[in-house]
Coordinates of C-alpha atoms in Angstrom, one line a residue:
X10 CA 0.0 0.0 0.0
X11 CA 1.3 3.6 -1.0
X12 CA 0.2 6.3 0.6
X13 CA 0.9 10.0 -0.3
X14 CA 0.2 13.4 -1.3
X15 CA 0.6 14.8 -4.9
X16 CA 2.0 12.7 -7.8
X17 CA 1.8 9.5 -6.4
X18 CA 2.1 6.0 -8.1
X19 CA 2.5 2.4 -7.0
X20 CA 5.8 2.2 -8.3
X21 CA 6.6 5.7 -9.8
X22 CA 5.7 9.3 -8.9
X23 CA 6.7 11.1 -11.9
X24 CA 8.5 10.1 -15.4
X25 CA 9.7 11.7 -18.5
X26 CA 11.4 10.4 -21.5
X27 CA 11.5 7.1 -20.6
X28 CA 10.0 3.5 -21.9
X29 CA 7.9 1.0 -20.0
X30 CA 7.0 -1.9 -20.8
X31 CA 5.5 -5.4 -19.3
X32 CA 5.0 -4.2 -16.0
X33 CA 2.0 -6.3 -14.0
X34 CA 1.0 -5.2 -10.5
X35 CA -1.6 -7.2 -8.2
X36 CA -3.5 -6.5 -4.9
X37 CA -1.7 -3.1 -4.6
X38 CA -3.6 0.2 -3.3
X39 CA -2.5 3.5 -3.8
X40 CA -4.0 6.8 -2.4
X41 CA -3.0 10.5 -2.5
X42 CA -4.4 13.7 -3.7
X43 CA -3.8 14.9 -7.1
X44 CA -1.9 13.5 -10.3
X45 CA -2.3 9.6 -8.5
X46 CA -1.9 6.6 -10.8
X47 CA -1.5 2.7 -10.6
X48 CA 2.1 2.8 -11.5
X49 CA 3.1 7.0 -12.4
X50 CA 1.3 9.6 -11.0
X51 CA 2.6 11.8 -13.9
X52 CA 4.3 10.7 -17.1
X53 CA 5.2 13.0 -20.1
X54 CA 6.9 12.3 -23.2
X55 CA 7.0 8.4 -23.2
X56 CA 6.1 5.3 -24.2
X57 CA 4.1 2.8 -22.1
X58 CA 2.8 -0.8 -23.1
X59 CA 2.1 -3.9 -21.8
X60 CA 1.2 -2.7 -18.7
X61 CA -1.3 -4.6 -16.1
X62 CA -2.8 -3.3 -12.5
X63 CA -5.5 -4.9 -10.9
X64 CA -5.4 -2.9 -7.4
X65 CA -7.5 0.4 -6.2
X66 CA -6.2 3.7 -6.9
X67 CA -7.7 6.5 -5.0
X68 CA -7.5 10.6 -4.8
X69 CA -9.0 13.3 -2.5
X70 CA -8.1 15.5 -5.9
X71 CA -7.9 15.7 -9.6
X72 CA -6.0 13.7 -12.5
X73 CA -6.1 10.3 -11.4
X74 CA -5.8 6.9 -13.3
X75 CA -5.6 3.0 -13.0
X76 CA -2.3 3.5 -14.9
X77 CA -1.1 6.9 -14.5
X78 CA -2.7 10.0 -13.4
X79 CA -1.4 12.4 -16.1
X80 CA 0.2 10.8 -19.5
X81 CA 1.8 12.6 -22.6
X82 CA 3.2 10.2 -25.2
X83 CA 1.9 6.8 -26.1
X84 CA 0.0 4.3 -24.4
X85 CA -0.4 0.8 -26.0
X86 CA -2.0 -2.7 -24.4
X87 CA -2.7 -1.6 -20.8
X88 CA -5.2 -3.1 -19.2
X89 CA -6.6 -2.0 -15.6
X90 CA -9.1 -4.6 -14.1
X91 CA -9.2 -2.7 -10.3
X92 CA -10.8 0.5 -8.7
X93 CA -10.2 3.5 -9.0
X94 CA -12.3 6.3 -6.8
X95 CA -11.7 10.4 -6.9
X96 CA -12.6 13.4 -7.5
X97 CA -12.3 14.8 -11.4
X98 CA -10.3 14.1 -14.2
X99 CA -10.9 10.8 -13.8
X100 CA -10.2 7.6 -15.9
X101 CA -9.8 3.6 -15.8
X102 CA -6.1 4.0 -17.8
X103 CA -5.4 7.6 -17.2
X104 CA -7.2 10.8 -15.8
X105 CA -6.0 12.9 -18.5
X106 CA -4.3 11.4 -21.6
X107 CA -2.3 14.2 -23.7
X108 CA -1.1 11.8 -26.3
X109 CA -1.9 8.2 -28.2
X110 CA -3.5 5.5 -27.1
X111 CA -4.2 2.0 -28.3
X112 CA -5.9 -1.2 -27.6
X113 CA -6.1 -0.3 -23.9
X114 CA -8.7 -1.9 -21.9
X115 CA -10.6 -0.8 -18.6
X116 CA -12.6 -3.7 -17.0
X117 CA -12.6 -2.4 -13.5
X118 CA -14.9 0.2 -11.3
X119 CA -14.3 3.9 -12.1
X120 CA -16.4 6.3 -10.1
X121 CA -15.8 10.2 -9.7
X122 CA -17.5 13.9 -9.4
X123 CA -16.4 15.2 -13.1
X124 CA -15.2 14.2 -16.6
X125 CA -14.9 10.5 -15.7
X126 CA -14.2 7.5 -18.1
X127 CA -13.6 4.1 -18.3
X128 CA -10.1 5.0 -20.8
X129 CA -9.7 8.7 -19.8
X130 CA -11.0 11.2 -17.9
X131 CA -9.9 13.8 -20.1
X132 CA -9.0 13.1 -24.1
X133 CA -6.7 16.4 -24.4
X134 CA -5.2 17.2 -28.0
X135 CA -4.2 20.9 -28.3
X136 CA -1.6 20.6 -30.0
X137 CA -0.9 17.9 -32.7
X138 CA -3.3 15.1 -34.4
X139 CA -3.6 12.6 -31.9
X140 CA -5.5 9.1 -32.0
X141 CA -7.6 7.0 -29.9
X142 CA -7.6 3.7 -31.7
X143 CA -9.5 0.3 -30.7
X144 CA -9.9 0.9 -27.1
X145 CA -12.7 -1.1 -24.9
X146 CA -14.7 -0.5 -21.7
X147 CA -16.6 -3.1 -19.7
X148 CA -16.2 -1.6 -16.6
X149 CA -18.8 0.4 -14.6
X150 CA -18.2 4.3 -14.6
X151 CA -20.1 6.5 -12.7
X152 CA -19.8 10.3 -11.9
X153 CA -21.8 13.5 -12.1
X154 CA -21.2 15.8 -15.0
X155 CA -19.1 14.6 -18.5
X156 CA -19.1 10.9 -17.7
X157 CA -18.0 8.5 -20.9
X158 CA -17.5 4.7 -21.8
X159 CA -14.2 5.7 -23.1
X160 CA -13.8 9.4 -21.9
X161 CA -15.7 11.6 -20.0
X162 CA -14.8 14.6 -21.9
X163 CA -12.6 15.1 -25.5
X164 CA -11.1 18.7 -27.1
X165 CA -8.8 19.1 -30.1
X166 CA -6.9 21.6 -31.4
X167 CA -9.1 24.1 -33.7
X168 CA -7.4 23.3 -37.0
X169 CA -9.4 21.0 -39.1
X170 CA -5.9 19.2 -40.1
X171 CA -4.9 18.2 -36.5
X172 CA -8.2 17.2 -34.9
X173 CA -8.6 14.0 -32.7
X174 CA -10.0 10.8 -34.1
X175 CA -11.7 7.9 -31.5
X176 CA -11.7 5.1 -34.1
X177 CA -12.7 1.7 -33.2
X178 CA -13.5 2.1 -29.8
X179 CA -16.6 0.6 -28.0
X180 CA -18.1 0.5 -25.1
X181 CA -19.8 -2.5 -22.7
X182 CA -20.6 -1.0 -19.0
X183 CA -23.0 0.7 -17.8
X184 CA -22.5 4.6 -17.6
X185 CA -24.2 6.7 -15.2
X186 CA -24.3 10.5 -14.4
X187 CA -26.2 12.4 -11.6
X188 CA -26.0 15.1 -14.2
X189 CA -25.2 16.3 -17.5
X190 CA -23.6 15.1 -20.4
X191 CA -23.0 11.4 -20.5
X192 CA -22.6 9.0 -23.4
X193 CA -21.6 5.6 -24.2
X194 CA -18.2 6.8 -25.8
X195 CA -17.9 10.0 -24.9
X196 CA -19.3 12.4 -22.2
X197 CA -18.9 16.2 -24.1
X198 CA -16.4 17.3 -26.2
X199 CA -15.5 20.5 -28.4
X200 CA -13.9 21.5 -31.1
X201 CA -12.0 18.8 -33.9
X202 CA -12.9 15.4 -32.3
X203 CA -14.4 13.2 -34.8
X204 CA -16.1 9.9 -33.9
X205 CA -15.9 6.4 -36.3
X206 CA -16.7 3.2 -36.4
X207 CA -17.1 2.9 -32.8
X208 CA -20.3 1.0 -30.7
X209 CA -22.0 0.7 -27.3
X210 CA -24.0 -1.9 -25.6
X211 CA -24.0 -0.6 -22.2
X212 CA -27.0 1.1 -20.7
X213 CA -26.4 5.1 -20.6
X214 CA -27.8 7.1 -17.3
X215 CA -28.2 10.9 -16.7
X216 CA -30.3 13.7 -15.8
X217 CA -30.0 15.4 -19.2
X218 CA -28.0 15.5 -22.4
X219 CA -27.2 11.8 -22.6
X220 CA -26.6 9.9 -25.7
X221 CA -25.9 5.9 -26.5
X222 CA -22.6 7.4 -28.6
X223 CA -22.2 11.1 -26.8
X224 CA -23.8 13.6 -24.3
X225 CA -22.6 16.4 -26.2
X226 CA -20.9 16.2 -29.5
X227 CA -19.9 20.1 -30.0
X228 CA -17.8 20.6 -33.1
X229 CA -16.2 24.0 -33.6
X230 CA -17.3 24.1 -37.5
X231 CA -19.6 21.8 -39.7
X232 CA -18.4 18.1 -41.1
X233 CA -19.7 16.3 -43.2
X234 CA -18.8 13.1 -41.2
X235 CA -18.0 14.1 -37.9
X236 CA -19.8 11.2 -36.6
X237 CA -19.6 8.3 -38.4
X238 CA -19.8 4.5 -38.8
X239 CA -21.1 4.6 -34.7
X240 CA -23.9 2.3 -33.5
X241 CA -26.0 1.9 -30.1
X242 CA -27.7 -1.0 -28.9
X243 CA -27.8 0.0 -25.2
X244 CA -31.0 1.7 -23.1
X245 CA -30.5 5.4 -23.2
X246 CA -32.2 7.3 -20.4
X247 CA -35.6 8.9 -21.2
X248 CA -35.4 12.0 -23.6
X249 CA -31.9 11.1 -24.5
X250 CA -30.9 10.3 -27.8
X251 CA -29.9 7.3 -29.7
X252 CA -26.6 8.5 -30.5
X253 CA -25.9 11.9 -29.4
X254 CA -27.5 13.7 -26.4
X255 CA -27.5 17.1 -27.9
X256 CA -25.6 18.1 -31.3
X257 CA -24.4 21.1 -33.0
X258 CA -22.9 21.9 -36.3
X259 CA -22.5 18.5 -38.0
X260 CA -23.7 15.0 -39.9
X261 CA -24.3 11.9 -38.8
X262 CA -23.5 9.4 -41.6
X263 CA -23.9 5.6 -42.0
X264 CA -24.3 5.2 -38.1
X265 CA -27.8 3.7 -36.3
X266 CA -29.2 2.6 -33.0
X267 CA -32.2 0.4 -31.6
X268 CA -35.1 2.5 -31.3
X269 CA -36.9 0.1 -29.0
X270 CA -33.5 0.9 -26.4
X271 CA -34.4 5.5 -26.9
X272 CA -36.8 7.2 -28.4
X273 CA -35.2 9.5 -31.0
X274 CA -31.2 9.4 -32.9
X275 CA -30.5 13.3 -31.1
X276 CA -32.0 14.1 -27.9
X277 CA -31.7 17.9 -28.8
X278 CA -30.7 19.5 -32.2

């Protein structure tokens, strides 16, 4: 057990520039405050794969993750299986991902107050195209405000050539919010995030602005496509939407959902 107060991890507090690889930690606990992860509390600029926890993980604060609590660089093949309990920023892999990440799964319990999600609390790509490709939730996530399958919330960069792309990612476990803007994929987002081929099964919960595939889906300009290829199958709260909570500014293309599981594709247009 690994008790502490900011950037705190099982194994590491902080890391930059560095690789890791094949680490798998069991039965461990870790608790702090903020930036609190299963093996960094903080990592920027690296590469992690292969990585395993299966313990709890839990913050009085902000930016915390079954793997790390903060990441910048690329994460590939992690999967978290355990608990993880805080505050915001919030996420089964990390709390806020800055960078890549691929195949990672979450099968654990992910519960917090604000942008909570069963990859990532946060999907944060200011900067540079980044991707989120083929990653899977079958965990339960639960929160208040911008609560996801994969992420609770997702912004991009306002360039049309360096937006974020979820592709391939999908969703099994039951999402829940006590309020606003919760989806099966994601929670809310803004600007150049762009949605494809990606699915839920898992039954989506909120007060308002829920969707099987997003909450919110807020682009900063109109696409033809922003959404695309995306399909629902899970129960969507009453008045949600099939696919999107509430939209803005873009298409839906060649994407569907049960209608005997919500009542409507968009909740509000």
């Amino acid at each position: 057990s690994i008790v502490g107060g900011s950037i705190v991890g099982t194994l590491f507090g902080q890391g930059q520039n560095c690789t890791v690889s094949g680490i798998t930690l069991k039965n461990c606990t870790v608790e702090g405050g903020a930036y609190v992860g299963g093996i960094f509390g903080a990592c920027t600029t690296s590469t992690v794969a292969n990585c395993v926890n299966d313990g709890s993980v839990n913050a009085s604060g902000s930016y915390t993750g079954g793997i790390v609590g903060v990441f910048d660089g690329s994460i590939e093949r992690a999967l978290f299986t355990g608990s993880v309990d805080a505050q915001d920023w919030v996420g089964g892999i990390a709390g806020t991902i800055y960078g890549h990440a691929y195949y990672c799964t979450n099968t654990g319990s992910i519960s917090g107050t604000k942008t909570v999600g069963g990859i990532a609390g946060e999907l944060s790509y200011s900067q540079n195209s980044r991707d989120v490709n083929y990653c899977y939730n079958n965990g339960s996530v639960k929160g208040g405000t911008e609560v996801g399958g994969i992420a609770g919330y997702a912004l991009s960069s306002q360039n049309f050539s360096t937006g974020a792309r979820i592709t391939g990612a999908a969703n099994a476990g039951s999402v829940s919010g006590s309020g606003s803007y919760v989806g099966g994929i994601i929670g809310d987002s803004s600007c150049n995030v762009f949605i494809v081929t990606s699915y839920n099964i898992g039954n989506i919960y909120a007060n308002s602005f829920v969707g099987g595939i997003a909450g919110r889906y807020n682009p900063i300009r109109q696409y033809t496509s922003g959404v695309s290829g995306v399909y629902n199958a899970g129960k969507v709260s009453k008045d949600g939407g099939g696919l999107i909570g509430i939209i803005y500014a873009t298409l839906i293309t060649n994407s569907f959902y049960r209608k005997d599981k919500s009542e409507s594709i968009v909740g509000i247009k």
